[in-house]
Amino acid sequence: MIDHITLRVSDIDRSISFYRQALAPLGYVVKAHHAPTLGFGVDDGTPRADFYVSPAEGDSVASGTQRRATPVTHIAFRAKDRSDVVAFHEAALKAGGTDNGAPGPRAYHPGYYAAFVLDPDGNNIEAVVDWAGSDR
């Protein structure tokens, strides 16, 4: 099951304006803000966002440290528990993927536990425990 997708955009402000308006009829609202990235999700009373827009820039500065730019495509697959996140990471590395974030908790939301690998084309592939109230 896909957990969320991040779309890299050339003009973040223009895209945020566009998606706010375009997705409103579908019940989508802004639910997550990890500056400058915005996450949209159905207005269902939860913090869960499944569609993100993020600038398609080069290197960025986060918390005072330089980090590598995220590849153009980011897809996150939902895992049932932390051991599946670890198993995904190990299997992806054995299959020729490149580590882009070892399994572990992330500061995005409480209970968010994920691992990231770059596929052979440099796409950022993630496995994540459903962070909406899960702490497995």
PDB file of C-alpha atoms in Angstrom:
ATOM      1  CA  MET A   1       0.000   0.000   0.000  1.00  0.00           C
ATOM      2  CA  ILE A   2       1.376   3.439  -0.849  1.00  0.00           C
ATOM      3  CA  ASP A   3       1.617   5.728   2.194  1.00  0.00           C
ATOM      4  CA  HIS A   4       2.499   9.014   0.492  1.00  0.00           C
ATOM      5  CA  ILE A   5       4.045  10.592  -2.600  1.00  0.00           C
ATOM      6  CA  THR A   6       6.175  13.731  -2.829  1.00  0.00           C
ATOM      7  CA  LEU A   7       6.048  15.727  -6.030  1.00  0.00           C
ATOM      8  CA  ARG A   8       9.069  17.946  -6.716  1.00  0.00           C
ATOM      9  CA  VAL A   9       8.033  21.302  -8.204  1.00  0.00           C
ATOM     10  CA  SER A  10       9.876  24.220  -9.812  1.00  0.00           C
ATOM     11  CA  ASP A  11       7.917  26.983  -8.035  1.00  0.00           C
ATOM     12  CA  ILE A  12       6.748  25.959  -4.561  1.00  0.00           C
ATOM     13  CA  ASP A  13       4.509  28.986  -3.953  1.00  0.00           C
ATOM     14  CA  ARG A  14       2.755  28.624  -7.304  1.00  0.00           C
ATOM     15  CA  SER A  15       2.281  24.887  -6.778  1.00  0.00           C
ATOM     16  CA  ILE A  16       0.940  25.289  -3.239  1.00  0.00           C
ATOM     17  CA  SER A  17      -1.601  27.809  -4.513  1.00  0.00           C
ATOM     18  CA  PHE A  18      -2.538  25.506  -7.390  1.00  0.00           C
ATOM     19  CA  TYR A  19      -2.948  22.365  -5.276  1.00  0.00           C
ATOM     20  CA  ARG A  20      -4.864  24.156  -2.496  1.00  0.00           C
ATOM     21  CA  GLN A  21      -7.463  25.137  -5.066  1.00  0.00           C
ATOM     22  CA  ALA A  22      -7.376  22.058  -7.290  1.00  0.00           C
ATOM     23  CA  LEU A  23      -7.639  19.528  -4.454  1.00  0.00           C
ATOM     24  CA  ALA A  24     -10.247  21.391  -2.362  1.00  0.00           C
ATOM     25  CA  PRO A  25     -13.183  19.818  -4.254  1.00  0.00           C
ATOM     26  CA  LEU A  26     -11.748  16.404  -3.360  1.00  0.00           C
ATOM     27  CA  GLY A  27     -11.738  17.252   0.343  1.00  0.00           C
ATOM     28  CA  TYR A  28      -7.968  17.804   0.532  1.00  0.00           C
ATOM     29  CA  VAL A  29      -6.513  20.421   2.872  1.00  0.00           C
ATOM     30  CA  VAL A  30      -3.001  21.322   4.027  1.00  0.00           C
ATOM     31  CA  LYS A  31      -2.171  19.039   6.961  1.00  0.00           C
ATOM     32  CA  ALA A  32       1.623  19.020   7.294  1.00  0.00           C
ATOM     33  CA  HIS A  33       4.171  21.772   6.905  1.00  0.00           C
ATOM     34  CA  HIS A  34       7.834  20.840   6.872  1.00  0.00           C
ATOM     35  CA  ALA A  35       9.111  24.132   5.458  1.00  0.00           C
ATOM     36  CA  PRO A  36       9.201  24.533   2.550  1.00  0.00           C
ATOM     37  CA  THR A  37       7.366  21.245   1.890  1.00  0.00           C
ATOM     38  CA  LEU A  38       3.590  21.085   2.357  1.00  0.00           C
ATOM     39  CA  GLY A  39       1.551  17.925   2.846  1.00  0.00           C
ATOM     40  CA  PHE A  40      -2.064  17.601   1.757  1.00  0.00           C
ATOM     41  CA  GLY A  41      -4.603  15.047   2.908  1.00  0.00           C
ATOM     42  CA  VAL A  42      -8.323  14.463   3.175  1.00  0.00           C
ATOM     43  CA  ASP A  43      -9.965  16.640   5.851  1.00  0.00           C
ATOM     44  CA  ASP A  44     -10.772  13.704   8.146  1.00  0.00           C
ATOM     45  CA  GLY A  45      -9.676  15.027  11.540  1.00  0.00           C
ATOM     46  CA  THR A  46      -6.325  13.208  11.488  1.00  0.00           C
ATOM     47  CA  PRO A  47      -2.847  14.675  10.854  1.00  0.00           C
ATOM     48  CA  ARG A  48      -2.307  12.183   7.991  1.00  0.00           C
ATOM     49  CA  ALA A  49      -1.115  13.672   4.700  1.00  0.00           C
ATOM     50  CA  ASP A  50      -0.566  11.504   1.622  1.00  0.00           C
ATOM     51  CA  PHE A  51       0.427  14.020  -1.058  1.00  0.00           C
ATOM     52  CA  TYR A  52       3.351  16.415  -0.609  1.00  0.00           C
ATOM     53  CA  VAL A  53       4.812  19.171  -2.766  1.00  0.00           C
ATOM     54  CA  SER A  54       8.438  20.135  -2.288  1.00  0.00           C
ATOM     55  CA  PRO A  55      10.849  22.424  -4.159  1.00  0.00           C
ATOM     56  CA  ALA A  56      12.990  20.764  -6.820  1.00  0.00           C
ATOM     57  CA  GLU A  57      16.122  22.628  -5.765  1.00  0.00           C
ATOM     58  CA  GLY A  58      19.674  21.475  -5.301  1.00  0.00           C
ATOM     59  CA  ASP A  59      21.260  21.089  -1.898  1.00  0.00           C
ATOM     60  CA  SER A  60      19.316  22.611   0.974  1.00  0.00           C
ATOM     61  CA  VAL A  61      20.130  23.503   4.540  1.00  0.00           C
ATOM     62  CA  ALA A  62      18.213  21.744   7.311  1.00  0.00           C
ATOM     63  CA  SER A  63      18.900  22.412  10.962  1.00  0.00           C
ATOM     64  CA  GLY A  64      22.199  24.082  10.091  1.00  0.00           C
ATOM     65  CA  THR A  65      23.618  21.079   8.206  1.00  0.00           C
ATOM     66  CA  GLN A  66      24.002  20.596   4.488  1.00  0.00           C
ATOM     67  CA  ARG A  67      22.053  17.684   3.018  1.00  0.00           C
ATOM     68  CA  ARG A  68      21.882  16.049  -0.381  1.00  0.00           C
ATOM     69  CA  ALA A  69      18.967  17.065  -2.611  1.00  0.00           C
ATOM     70  CA  THR A  70      16.131  14.545  -2.711  1.00  0.00           C
ATOM     71  CA  PRO A  71      15.700  12.844  -6.086  1.00  0.00           C
ATOM     72  CA  VAL A  72      12.802  13.921  -8.267  1.00  0.00           C
ATOM     73  CA  THR A  73      10.427  11.140  -7.207  1.00  0.00           C
ATOM     74  CA  HIS A  74       9.681  10.030  -3.657  1.00  0.00           C
ATOM     75  CA  ILE A  75       7.320   7.153  -2.925  1.00  0.00           C
ATOM     76  CA  ALA A  76       6.614   5.767   0.541  1.00  0.00           C
ATOM     77  CA  PHE A  77       5.199   2.287   1.058  1.00  0.00           C
ATOM     78  CA  ARG A  78       3.349   1.536   4.285  1.00  0.00           C
ATOM     79  CA  ALA A  79       4.838  -1.246   6.402  1.00  0.00           C
ATOM     80  CA  LYS A  80       2.877  -3.141   9.055  1.00  0.00           C
ATOM     81  CA  ASP A  81       5.591  -2.787  11.713  1.00  0.00           C
ATOM     82  CA  ARG A  82       9.167  -1.718  12.382  1.00  0.00           C
ATOM     83  CA  SER A  83      10.616  -5.129  11.573  1.00  0.00           C
ATOM     84  CA  ASP A  84       9.165  -4.849   8.070  1.00  0.00           C
ATOM     85  CA  VAL A  85      10.813  -1.429   7.681  1.00  0.00           C
ATOM     86  CA  VAL A  86      14.156  -3.000   8.619  1.00  0.00           C
ATOM     87  CA  ALA A  87      13.562  -5.974   6.288  1.00  0.00           C
ATOM     88  CA  PHE A  88      12.707  -3.605   3.412  1.00  0.00           C
ATOM     89  CA  HIS A  89      15.922  -1.629   3.959  1.00  0.00           C
ATOM     90  CA  GLU A  90      18.074  -4.763   4.051  1.00  0.00           C
ATOM     91  CA  ALA A  91      16.409  -6.291   0.969  1.00  0.00           C
ATOM     92  CA  ALA A  92      16.655  -3.044  -1.016  1.00  0.00           C
ATOM     93  CA  LEU A  93      20.374  -2.701  -0.249  1.00  0.00           C
ATOM     94  CA  LYS A  94      21.000  -6.339  -1.237  1.00  0.00           C
ATOM     95  CA  ALA A  95      19.104  -5.695  -4.483  1.00  0.00           C
ATOM     96  CA  GLY A  96      21.498  -2.884  -5.383  1.00  0.00           C
ATOM     97  CA  GLY A  97      19.822   0.126  -3.766  1.00  0.00           C
ATOM     98  CA  THR A  98      21.797   2.877  -2.050  1.00  0.00           C
ATOM     99  CA  ASP A  99      21.207   3.774   1.580  1.00  0.00           C
ATOM    100  CA  ASN A 100      19.420   7.116   1.922  1.00  0.00           C
ATOM    101  CA  GLY A 101      18.398   6.812   5.585  1.00  0.00           C
ATOM    102  CA  ALA A 102      18.753   3.782   7.841  1.00  0.00           C
ATOM    103  CA  PRO A 103      15.689   2.432   9.677  1.00  0.00           C
ATOM    104  CA  GLY A 104      14.760   4.580  12.633  1.00  0.00           C
ATOM    105  CA  PRO A 105      12.387   7.147  14.084  1.00  0.00           C
ATOM    106  CA  ARG A 106      11.947  10.422  12.247  1.00  0.00           C
ATOM    107  CA  ALA A 107      10.944  13.769  13.724  1.00  0.00           C
ATOM    108  CA  TYR A 108       8.167  14.319  11.162  1.00  0.00           C
ATOM    109  CA  HIS A 109       5.368  13.071  13.451  1.00  0.00           C
ATOM    110  CA  PRO A 110       5.102  11.052  16.677  1.00  0.00           C
ATOM    111  CA  GLY A 111       5.538   7.349  15.958  1.00  0.00           C
ATOM    112  CA  TYR A 112       6.999   7.896  12.470  1.00  0.00           C
ATOM    113  CA  TYR A 113       9.508   5.104  11.806  1.00  0.00           C
ATOM    114  CA  ALA A 114      11.012   4.752   8.347  1.00  0.00           C
ATOM    115  CA  ALA A 115      13.912   3.739   6.131  1.00  0.00           C
ATOM    116  CA  PHE A 116      14.965   5.244   2.806  1.00  0.00           C
ATOM    117  CA  VAL A 117      16.859   3.845  -0.182  1.00  0.00           C
ATOM    118  CA  LEU A 118      17.669   5.206  -3.610  1.00  0.00           C
ATOM    119  CA  ASP A 119      16.672   2.870  -6.409  1.00  0.00           C
ATOM    120  CA  PRO A 120      18.988   2.316  -9.411  1.00  0.00           C
ATOM    121  CA  ASP A 121      17.638   5.511 -11.027  1.00  0.00           C
ATOM    122  CA  GLY A 122      18.054   7.621  -7.892  1.00  0.00           C
ATOM    123  CA  ASN A 123      14.389   7.676  -6.854  1.00  0.00           C
ATOM    124  CA  ASN A 124      13.880   7.956  -3.094  1.00  0.00           C
ATOM    125  CA  ILE A 125      11.923   4.894  -1.933  1.00  0.00           C
ATOM    126  CA  GLU A 126      10.694   4.709   1.661  1.00  0.00           C
ATOM    127  CA  ALA A 127       9.071   2.118   3.898  1.00  0.00           C
ATOM    128  CA  VAL A 128       7.185   3.641   6.837  1.00  0.00           C
ATOM    129  CA  VAL A 129       5.137   2.398   9.746  1.00  0.00           C
ATOM    130  CA  ASP A 130       1.727   4.051   9.683  1.00  0.00           C
ATOM    131  CA  TRP A 131       2.486   6.958  11.977  1.00  0.00           C
ATOM    132  CA  ALA A 132      -1.158   7.882  12.556  1.00  0.00           C
ATOM    133  CA  GLY A 133      -1.290   6.626  16.140  1.00  0.00           C
ATOM    134  CA  SER A 134       0.967   3.626  15.596  1.00  0.00           C
ATOM    135  CA  ASP A 135       4.073   3.091  17.696  1.00  0.00           C
ATOM    136  CA  ARG A 136       5.134  -0.389  16.608  1.00  0.00           C
TER     137      ARG A 136
END
